PDB file of C-alpha atoms in Angstrom:
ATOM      1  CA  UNK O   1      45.925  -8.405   8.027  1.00  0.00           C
ATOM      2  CA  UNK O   2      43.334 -10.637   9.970  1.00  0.00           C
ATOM      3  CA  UNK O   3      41.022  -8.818   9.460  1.00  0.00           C
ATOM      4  CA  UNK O   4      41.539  -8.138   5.901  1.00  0.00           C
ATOM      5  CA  UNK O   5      41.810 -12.073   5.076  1.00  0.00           C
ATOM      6  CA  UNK O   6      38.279 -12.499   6.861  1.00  0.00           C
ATOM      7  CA  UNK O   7      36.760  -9.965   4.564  1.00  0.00           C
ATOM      8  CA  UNK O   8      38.424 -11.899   1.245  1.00  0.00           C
ATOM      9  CA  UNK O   9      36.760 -15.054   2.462  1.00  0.00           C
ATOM     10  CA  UNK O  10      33.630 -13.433   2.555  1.00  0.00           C
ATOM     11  CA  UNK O  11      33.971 -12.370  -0.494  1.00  0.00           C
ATOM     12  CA  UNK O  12      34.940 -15.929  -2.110  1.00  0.00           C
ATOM     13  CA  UNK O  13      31.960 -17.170   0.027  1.00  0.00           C
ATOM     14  CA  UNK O  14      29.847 -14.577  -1.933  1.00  0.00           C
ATOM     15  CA  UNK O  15      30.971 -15.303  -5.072  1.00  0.00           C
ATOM     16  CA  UNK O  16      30.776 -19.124  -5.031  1.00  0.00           C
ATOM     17  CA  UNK O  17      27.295 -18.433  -3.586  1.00  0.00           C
ATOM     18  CA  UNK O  18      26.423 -16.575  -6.849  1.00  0.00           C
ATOM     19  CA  UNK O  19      28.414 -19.013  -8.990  1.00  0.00           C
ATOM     20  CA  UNK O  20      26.031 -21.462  -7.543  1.00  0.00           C
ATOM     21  CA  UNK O  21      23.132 -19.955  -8.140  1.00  0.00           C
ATOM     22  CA  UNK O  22      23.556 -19.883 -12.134  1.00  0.00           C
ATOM     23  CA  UNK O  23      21.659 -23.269 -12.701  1.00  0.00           C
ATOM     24  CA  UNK O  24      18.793 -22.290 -10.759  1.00  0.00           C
ATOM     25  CA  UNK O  25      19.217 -19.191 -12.417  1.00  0.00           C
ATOM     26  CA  UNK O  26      18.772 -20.579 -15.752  1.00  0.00           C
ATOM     27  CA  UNK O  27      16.070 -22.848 -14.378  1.00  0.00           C
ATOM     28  CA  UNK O  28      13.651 -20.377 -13.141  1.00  0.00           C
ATOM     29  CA  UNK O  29      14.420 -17.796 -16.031  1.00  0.00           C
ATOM     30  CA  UNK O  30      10.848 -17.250 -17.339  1.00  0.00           C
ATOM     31  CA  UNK O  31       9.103 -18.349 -14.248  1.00  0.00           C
ATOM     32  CA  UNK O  32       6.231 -17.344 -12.781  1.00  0.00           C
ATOM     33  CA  UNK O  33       6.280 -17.798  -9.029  1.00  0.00           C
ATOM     34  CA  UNK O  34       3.000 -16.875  -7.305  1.00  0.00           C
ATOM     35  CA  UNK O  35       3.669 -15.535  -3.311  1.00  0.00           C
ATOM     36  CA  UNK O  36       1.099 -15.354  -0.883  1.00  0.00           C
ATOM     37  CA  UNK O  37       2.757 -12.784   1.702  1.00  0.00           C
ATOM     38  CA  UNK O  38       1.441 -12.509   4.834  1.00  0.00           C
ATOM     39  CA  UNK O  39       1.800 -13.074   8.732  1.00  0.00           C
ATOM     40  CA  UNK O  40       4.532 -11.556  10.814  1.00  0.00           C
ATOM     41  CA  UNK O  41       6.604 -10.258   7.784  1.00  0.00           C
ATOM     42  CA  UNK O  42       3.938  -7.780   6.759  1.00  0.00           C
ATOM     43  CA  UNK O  43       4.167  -5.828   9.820  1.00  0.00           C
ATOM     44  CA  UNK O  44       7.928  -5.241  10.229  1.00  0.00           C
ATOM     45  CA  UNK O  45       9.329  -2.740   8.252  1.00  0.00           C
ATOM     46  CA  UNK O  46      12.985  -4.163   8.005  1.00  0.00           C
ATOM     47  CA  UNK O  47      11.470  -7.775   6.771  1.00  0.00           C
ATOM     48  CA  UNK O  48       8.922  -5.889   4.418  1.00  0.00           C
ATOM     49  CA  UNK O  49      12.081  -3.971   2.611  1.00  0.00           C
ATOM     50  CA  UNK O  50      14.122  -7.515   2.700  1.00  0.00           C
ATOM     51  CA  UNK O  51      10.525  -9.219   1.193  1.00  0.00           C
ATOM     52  CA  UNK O  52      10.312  -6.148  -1.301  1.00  0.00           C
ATOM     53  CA  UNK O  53      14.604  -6.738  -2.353  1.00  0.00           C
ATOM     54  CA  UNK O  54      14.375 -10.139  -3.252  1.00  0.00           C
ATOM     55  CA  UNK O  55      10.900 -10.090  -5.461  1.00  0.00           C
ATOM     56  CA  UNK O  56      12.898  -7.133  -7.040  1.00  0.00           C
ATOM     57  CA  UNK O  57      15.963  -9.745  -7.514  1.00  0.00           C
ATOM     58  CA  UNK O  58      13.573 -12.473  -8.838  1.00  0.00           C
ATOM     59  CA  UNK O  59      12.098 -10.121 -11.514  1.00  0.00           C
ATOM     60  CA  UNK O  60      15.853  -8.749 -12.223  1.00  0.00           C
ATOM     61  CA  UNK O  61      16.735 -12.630 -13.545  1.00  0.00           C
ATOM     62  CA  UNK O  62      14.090 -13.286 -15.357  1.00  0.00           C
ATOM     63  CA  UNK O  63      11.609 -14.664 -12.719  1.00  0.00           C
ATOM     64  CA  UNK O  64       7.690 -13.404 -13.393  1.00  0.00           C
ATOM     65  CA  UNK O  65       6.320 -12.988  -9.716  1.00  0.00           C
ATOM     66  CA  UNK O  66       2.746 -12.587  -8.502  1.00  0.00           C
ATOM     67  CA  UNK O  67       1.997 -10.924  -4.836  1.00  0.00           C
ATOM     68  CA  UNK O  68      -1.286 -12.181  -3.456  1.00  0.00           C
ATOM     69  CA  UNK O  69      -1.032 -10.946   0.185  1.00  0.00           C
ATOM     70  CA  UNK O  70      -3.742 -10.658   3.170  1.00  0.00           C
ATOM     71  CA  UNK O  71      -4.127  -8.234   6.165  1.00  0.00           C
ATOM     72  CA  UNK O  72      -5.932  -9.527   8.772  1.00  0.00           C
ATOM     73  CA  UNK O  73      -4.304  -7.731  11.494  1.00  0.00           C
ATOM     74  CA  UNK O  74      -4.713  -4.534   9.338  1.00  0.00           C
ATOM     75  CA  UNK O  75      -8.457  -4.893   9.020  1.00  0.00           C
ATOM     76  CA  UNK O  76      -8.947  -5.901  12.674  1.00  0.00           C
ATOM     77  CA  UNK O  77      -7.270  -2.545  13.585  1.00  0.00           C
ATOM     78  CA  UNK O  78      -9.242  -0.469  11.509  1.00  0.00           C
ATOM     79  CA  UNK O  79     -12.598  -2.147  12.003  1.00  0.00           C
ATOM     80  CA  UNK O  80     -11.345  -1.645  16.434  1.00  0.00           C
ATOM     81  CA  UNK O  81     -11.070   2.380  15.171  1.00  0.00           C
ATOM     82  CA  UNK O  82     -14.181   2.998  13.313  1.00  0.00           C
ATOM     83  CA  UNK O  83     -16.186   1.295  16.203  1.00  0.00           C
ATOM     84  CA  UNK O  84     -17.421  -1.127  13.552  1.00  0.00           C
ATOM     85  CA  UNK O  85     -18.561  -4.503  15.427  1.00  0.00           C
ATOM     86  CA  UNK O  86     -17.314  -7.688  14.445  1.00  0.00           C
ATOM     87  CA  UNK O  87     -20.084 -10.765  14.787  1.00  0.00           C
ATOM     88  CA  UNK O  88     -18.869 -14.270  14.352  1.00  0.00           C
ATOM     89  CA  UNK O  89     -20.400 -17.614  14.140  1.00  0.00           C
ATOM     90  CA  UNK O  90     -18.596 -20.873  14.523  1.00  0.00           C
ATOM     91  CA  UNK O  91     -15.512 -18.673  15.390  1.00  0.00           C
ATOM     92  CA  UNK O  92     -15.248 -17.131  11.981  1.00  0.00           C
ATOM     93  CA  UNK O  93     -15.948 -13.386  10.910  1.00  0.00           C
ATOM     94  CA  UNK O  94     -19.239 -12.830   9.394  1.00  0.00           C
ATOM     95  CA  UNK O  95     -18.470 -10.180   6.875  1.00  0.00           C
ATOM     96  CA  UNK O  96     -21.363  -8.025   6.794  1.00  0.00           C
ATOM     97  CA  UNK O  97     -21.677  -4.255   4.610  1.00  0.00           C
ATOM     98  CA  UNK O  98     -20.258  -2.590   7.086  1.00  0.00           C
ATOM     99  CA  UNK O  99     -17.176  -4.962   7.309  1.00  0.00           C
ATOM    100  CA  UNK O 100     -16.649  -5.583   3.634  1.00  0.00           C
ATOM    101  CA  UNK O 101     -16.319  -2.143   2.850  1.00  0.00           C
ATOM    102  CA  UNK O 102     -13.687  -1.634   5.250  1.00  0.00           C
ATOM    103  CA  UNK O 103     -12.099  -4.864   4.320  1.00  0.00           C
ATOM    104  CA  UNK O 104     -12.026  -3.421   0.714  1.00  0.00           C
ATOM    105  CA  UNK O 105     -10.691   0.095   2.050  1.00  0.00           C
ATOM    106  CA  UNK O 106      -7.636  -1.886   4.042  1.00  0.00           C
ATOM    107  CA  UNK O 107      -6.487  -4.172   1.554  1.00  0.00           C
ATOM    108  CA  UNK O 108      -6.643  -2.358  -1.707  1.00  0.00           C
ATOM    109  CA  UNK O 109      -5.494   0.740   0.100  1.00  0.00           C
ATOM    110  CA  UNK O 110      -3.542   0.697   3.161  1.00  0.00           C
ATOM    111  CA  UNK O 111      -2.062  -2.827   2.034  1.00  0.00           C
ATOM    112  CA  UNK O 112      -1.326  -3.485  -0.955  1.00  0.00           C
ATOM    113  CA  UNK O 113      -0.274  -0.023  -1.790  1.00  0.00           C
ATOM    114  CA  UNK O 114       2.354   0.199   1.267  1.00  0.00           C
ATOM    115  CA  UNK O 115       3.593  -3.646  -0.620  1.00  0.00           C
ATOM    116  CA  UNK O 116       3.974  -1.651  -3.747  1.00  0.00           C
ATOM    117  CA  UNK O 117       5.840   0.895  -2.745  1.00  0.00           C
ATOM    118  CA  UNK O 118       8.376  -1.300  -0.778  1.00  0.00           C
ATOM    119  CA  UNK O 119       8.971  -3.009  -4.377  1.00  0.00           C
ATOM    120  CA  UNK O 120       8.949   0.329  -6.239  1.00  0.00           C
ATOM    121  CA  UNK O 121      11.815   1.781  -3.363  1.00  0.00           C
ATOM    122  CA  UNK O 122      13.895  -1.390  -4.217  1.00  0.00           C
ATOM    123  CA  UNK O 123      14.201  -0.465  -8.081  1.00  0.00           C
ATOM    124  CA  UNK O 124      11.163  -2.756  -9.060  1.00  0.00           C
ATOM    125  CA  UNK O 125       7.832  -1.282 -11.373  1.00  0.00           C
ATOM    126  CA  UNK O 126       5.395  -2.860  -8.704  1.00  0.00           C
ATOM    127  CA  UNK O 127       1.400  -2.512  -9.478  1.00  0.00           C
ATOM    128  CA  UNK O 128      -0.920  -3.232  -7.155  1.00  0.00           C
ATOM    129  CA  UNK O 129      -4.793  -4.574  -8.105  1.00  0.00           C
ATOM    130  CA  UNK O 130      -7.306  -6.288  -6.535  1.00  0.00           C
ATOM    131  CA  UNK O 131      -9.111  -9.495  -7.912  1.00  0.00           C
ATOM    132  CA  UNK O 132     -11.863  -7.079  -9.160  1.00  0.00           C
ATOM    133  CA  UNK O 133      -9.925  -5.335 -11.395  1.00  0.00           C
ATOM    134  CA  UNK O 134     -10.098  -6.696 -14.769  1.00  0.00           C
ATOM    135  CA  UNK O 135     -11.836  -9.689 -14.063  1.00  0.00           C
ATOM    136  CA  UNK O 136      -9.081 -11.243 -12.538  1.00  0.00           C
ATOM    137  CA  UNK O 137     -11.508 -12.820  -9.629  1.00  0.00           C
ATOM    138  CA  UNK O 138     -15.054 -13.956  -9.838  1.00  0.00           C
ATOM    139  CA  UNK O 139     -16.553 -15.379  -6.606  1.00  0.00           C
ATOM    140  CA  UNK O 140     -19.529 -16.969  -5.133  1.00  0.00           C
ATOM    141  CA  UNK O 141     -20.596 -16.673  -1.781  1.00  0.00           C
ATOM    142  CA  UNK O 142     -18.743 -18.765   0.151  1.00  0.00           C
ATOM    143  CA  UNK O 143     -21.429 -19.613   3.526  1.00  0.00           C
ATOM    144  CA  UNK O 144     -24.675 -17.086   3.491  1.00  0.00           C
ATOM    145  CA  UNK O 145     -24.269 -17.190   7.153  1.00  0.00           C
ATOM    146  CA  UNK O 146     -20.242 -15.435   6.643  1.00  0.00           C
ATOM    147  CA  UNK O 147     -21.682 -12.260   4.471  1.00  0.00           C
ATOM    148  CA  UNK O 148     -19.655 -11.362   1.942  1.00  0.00           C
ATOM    149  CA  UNK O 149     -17.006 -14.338   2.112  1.00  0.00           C
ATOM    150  CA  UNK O 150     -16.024 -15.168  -1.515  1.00  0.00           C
ATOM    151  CA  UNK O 151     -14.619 -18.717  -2.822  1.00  0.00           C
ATOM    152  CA  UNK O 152     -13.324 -18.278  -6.248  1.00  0.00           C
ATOM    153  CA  UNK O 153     -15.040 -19.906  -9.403  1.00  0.00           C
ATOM    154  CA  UNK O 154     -13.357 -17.735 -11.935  1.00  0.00           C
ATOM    155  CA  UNK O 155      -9.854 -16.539 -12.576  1.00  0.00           C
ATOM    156  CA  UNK O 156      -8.695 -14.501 -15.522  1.00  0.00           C
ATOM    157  CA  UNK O 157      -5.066 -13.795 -15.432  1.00  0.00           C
ATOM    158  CA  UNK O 158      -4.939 -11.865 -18.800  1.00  0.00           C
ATOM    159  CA  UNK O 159      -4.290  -8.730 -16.903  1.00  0.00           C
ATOM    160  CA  UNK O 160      -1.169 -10.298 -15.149  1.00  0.00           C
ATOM    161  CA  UNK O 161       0.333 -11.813 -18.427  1.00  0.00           C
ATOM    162  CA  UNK O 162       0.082  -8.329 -19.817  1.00  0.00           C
ATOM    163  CA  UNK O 163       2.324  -6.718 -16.360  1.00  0.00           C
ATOM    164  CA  UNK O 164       4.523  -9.597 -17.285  1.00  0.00           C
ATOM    165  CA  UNK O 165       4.860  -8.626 -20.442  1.00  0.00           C
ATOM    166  CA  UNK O 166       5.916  -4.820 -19.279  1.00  0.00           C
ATOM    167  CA  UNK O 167       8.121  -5.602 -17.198  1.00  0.00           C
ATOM    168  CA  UNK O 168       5.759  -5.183 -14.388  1.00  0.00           C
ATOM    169  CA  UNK O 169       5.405  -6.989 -10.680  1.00  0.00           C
ATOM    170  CA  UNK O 170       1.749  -7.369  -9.721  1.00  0.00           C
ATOM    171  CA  UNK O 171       0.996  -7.585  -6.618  1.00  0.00           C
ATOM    172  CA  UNK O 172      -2.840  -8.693  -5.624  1.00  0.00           C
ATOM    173  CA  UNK O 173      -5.515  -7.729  -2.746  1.00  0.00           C
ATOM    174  CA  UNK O 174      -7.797 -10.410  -2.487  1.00  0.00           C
ATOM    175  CA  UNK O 175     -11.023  -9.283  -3.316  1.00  0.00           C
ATOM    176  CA  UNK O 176     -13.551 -10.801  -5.714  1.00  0.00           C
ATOM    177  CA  UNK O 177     -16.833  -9.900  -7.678  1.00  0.00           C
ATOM    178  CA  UNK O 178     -19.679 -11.489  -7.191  1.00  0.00           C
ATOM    179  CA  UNK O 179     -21.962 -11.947 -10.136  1.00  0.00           C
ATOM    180  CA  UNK O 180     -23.827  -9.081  -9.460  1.00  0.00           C
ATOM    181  CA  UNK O 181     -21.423  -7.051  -8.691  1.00  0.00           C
ATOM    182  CA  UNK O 182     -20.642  -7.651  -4.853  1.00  0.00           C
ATOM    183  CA  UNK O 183     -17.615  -7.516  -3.539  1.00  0.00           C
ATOM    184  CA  UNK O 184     -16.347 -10.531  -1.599  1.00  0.00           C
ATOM    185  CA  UNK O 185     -13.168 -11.053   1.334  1.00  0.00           C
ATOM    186  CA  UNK O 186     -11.359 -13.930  -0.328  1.00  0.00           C
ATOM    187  CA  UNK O 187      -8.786 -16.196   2.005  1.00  0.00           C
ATOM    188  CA  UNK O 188      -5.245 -15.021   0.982  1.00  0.00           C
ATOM    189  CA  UNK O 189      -4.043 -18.390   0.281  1.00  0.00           C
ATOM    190  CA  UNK O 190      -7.275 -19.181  -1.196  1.00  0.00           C
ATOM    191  CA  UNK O 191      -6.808 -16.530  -3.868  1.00  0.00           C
ATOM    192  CA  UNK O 192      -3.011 -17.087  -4.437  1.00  0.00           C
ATOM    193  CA  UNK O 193      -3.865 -20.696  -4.968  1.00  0.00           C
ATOM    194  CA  UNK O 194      -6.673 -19.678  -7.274  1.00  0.00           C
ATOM    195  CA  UNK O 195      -4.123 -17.749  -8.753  1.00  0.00           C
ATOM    196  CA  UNK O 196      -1.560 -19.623  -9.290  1.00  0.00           C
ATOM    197  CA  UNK O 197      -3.872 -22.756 -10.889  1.00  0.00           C
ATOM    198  CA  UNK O 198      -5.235 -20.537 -13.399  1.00  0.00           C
ATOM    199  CA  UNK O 199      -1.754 -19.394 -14.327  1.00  0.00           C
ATOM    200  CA  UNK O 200       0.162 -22.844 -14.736  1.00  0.00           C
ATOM    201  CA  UNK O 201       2.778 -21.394 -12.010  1.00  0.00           C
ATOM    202  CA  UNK O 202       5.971 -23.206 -11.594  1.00  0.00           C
ATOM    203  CA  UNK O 203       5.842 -22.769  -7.889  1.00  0.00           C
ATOM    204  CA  UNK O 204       3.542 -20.901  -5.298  1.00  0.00           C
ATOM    205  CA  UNK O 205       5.277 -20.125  -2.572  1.00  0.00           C
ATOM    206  CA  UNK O 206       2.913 -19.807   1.128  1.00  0.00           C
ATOM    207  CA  UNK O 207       4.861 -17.555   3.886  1.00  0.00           C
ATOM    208  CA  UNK O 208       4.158 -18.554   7.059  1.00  0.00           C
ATOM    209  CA  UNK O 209       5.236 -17.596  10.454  1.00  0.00           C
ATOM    210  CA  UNK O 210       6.098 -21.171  11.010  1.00  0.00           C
ATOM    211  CA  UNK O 211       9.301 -23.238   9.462  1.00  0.00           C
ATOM    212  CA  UNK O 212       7.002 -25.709   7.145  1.00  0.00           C
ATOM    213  CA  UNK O 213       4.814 -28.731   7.555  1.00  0.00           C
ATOM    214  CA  UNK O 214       6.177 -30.927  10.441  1.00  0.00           C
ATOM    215  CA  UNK O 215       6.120 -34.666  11.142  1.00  0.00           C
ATOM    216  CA  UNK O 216       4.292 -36.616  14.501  1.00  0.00           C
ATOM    217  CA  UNK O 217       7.978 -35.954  16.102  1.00  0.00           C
ATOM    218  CA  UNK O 218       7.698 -31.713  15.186  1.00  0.00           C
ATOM    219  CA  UNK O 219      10.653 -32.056  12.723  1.00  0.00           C
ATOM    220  CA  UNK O 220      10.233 -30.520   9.875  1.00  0.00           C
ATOM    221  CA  UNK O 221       9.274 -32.362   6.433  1.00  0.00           C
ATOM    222  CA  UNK O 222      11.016 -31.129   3.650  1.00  0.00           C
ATOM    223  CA  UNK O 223       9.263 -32.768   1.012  1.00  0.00           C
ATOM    224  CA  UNK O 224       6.101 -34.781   0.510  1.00  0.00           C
ATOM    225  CA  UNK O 225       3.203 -35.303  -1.788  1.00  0.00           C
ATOM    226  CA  UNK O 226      -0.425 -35.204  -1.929  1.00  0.00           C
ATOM    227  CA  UNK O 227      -1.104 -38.974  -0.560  1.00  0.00           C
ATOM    228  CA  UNK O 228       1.583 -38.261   2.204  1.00  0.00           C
ATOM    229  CA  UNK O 229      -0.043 -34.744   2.971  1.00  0.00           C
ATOM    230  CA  UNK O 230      -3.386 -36.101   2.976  1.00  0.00           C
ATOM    231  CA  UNK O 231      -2.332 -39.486   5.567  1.00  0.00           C
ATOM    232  CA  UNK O 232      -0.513 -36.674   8.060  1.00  0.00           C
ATOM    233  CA  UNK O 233      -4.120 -34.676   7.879  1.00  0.00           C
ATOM    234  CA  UNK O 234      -5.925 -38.689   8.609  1.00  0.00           C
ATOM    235  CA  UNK O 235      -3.487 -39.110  11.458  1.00  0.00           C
ATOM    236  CA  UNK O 236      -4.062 -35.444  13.376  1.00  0.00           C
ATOM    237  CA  UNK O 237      -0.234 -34.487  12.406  1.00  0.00           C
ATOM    238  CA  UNK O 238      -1.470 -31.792  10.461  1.00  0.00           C
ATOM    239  CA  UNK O 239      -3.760 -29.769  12.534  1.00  0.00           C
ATOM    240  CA  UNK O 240      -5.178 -26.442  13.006  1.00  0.00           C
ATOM    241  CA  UNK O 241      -4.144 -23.463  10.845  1.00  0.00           C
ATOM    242  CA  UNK O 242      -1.772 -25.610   8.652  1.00  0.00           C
ATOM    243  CA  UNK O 243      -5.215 -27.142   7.336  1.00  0.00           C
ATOM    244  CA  UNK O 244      -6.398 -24.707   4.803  1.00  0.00           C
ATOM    245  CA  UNK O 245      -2.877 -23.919   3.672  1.00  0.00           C
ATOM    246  CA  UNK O 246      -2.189 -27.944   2.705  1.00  0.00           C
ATOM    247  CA  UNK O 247      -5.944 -28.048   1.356  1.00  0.00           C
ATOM    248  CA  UNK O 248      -4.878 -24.802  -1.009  1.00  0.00           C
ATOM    249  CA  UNK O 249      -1.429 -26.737  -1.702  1.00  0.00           C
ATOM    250  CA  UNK O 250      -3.355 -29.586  -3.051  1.00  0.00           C
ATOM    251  CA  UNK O 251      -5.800 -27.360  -4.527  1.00  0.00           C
ATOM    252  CA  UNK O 252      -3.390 -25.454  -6.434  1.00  0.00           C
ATOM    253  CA  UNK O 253      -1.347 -28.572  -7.578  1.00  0.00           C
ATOM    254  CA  UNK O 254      -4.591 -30.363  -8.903  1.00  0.00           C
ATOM    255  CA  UNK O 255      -5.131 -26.956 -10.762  1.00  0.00           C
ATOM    256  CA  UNK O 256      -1.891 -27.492 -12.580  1.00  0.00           C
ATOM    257  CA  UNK O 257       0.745 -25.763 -10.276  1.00  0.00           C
ATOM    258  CA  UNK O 258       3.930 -27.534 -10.425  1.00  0.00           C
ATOM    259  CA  UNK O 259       4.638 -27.182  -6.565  1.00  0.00           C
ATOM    260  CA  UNK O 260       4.004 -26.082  -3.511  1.00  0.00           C
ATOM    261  CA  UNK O 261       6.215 -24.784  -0.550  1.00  0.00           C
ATOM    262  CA  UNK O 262       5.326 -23.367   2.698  1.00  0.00           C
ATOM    263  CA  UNK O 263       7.881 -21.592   4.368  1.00  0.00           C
ATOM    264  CA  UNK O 264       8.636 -19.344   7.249  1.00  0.00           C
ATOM    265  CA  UNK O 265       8.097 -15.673   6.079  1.00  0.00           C
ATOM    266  CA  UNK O 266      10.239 -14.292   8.666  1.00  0.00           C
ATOM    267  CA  UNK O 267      13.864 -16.213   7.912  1.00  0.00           C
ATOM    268  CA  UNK O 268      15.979 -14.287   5.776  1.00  0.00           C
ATOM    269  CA  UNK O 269      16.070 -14.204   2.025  1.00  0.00           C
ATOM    270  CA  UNK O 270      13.825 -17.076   2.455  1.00  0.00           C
ATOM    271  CA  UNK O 271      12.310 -16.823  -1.236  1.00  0.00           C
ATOM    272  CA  UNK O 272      15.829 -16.843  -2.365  1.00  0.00           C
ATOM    273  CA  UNK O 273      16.956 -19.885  -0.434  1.00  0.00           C
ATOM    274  CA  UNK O 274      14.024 -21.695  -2.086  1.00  0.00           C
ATOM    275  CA  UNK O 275      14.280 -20.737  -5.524  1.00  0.00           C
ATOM    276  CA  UNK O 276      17.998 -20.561  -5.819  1.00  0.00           C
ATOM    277  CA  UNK O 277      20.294 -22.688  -3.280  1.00  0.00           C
ATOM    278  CA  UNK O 278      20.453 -26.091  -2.824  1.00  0.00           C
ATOM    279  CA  UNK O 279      19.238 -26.200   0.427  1.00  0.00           C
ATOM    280  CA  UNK O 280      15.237 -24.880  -0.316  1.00  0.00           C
ATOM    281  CA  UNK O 281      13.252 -23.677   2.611  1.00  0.00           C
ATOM    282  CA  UNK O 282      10.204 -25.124   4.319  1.00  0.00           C
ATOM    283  CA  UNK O 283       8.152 -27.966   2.492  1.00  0.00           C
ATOM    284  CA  UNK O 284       7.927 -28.619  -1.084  1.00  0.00           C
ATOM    285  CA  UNK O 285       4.768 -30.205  -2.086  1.00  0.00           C
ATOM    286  CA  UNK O 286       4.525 -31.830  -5.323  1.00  0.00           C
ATOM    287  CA  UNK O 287       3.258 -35.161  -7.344  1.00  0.00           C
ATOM    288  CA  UNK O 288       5.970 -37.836  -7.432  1.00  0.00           C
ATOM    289  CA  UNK O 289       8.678 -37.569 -10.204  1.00  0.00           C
ATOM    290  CA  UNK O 290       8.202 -40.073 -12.700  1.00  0.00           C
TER     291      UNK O 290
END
């Protein structure tokens, strides 16, 4: 009988959960939410099927995602196995021929295929494409001294309005044409910022392996705006890798993207809790509400 009244509570606790979901619900129907997936999440199996189940969920109610993920680790792997040699100057990869081909090979293949068919097992009509295909990316070279390191100049999301349209999730290797036809390593976040600009995006949502963007005591802030982003960065509070993700936040939200959150990639469902709880996840960077 315990044990039976346990199980009824979870189920209430279910259903109110759903019950209060329905104005988020409602809110996001018609959405587009751009996700840059990456880090520690990418290479689990168990946290790639959970990642895979809720974009399916999002497109199921009426939300219009966009996968823009990276695969560094991947790339370092399979540069280690073909013997390829890896040059770097001022601690960054120079991206030569040799590199950007296998670049290419890993992230339009290995990658973003094994992303689409996690989606596709979970009921969803995933595609995957890079930001060559249809002109979705063009790039200039980012530093002649990097190789073939691409910064975005171009975006043309007609291709991903049209998946929309179909029913279709697209998820995004980020790769770039150069105007003569090069192909160019863009920055995950880079490109799902890019992205997400050139789209109007309601949100773009950066997975992380860390919880957000903390204060000078390491709690975690759960919402701030440009001028408060960019006095944390003047102070040394934010530091290090969380740079280039709050430079693509701004970046993005300049470009016309409603907001920003970065999140921890590896907490459960955390997509969900962001979208469509009360409680959010990570930090939510937007303009002030006026």
């Amino acid at each position: 009988m315990k044990k039976q009244t346990a199980m009824n509570r979870d189920w209430i606790a279910t259903a109110r959960t759903l019950s209060e979901a329905l104005p988020y619900l409602q809110r996001y129907t018609g959405a587009i939410v751009v996700i840059k997936f990456g880090g520690h999440a990418m290479g689990d199996d168990a946290e790639m099927e959970s990642f895979a189940r809720d974009v399916v969920l999002m497109r199921q109610v009426g939300v219009n995602p966009v996968i823009v993920h990276g695969g560094g680790p991947m790339i370092n792997e399979m540069l280690a196995r073909l013997g390829v040699q890896s040059h770097f100057v001022n601690g960054k990869r120079v991206t030569d021929a040799a590199t950007v081909e296998v670049v290419e090979m890993v992230l339009s293949g290995r990658v973003n295929k094994r992303i689409v068919q996690a989606i596709n097992d979970q009921g969803g009509r995933a595609v995957g494409l890079s930001g060559k295909d249809a002109g979705l990316m063009t790039c200039v070279q980012t530093n002649p001294d990097l190789g073939f390191v691409g910064t975005p100049t171009e975006v043309n999301p007609a291709v991903l309005r049209q998946l929309f349209e179909a029913g279709m999730i697209p998820v995004v290797a980020p790769l770039g044409a150069g105007g003569k036809g090069e192909t160019f390593n863009v920055n995950g976040d880079t490109a799902a910022g890019a992205i997400a600009a050139a789209l109007k995006a309601d949100r773009l949502l950066l997975l992380t392996d860390v919880a957000g963007v903390k204060d000078a005591g390491g709690e975690v802030v759960t919402e701030l705006t440009p001028d408060h982003i960019r006095t944390l960065t003047e102070q040394g509070v934010i530091a290090g890798g969380m740079i280039p993700k709050t430079e693509t936040a701004l970046s993005a939200i300049e470009g016309g993207v409603r907001a920003v959150v970065i999140l921890d990639g590896r907490a459960p469902n955390a997509c969900l809790l962001e979208l469509f709880t009360d409680h959010g996840a990570g930090s939510l960077i937007r303009t002030p509400r006026t």
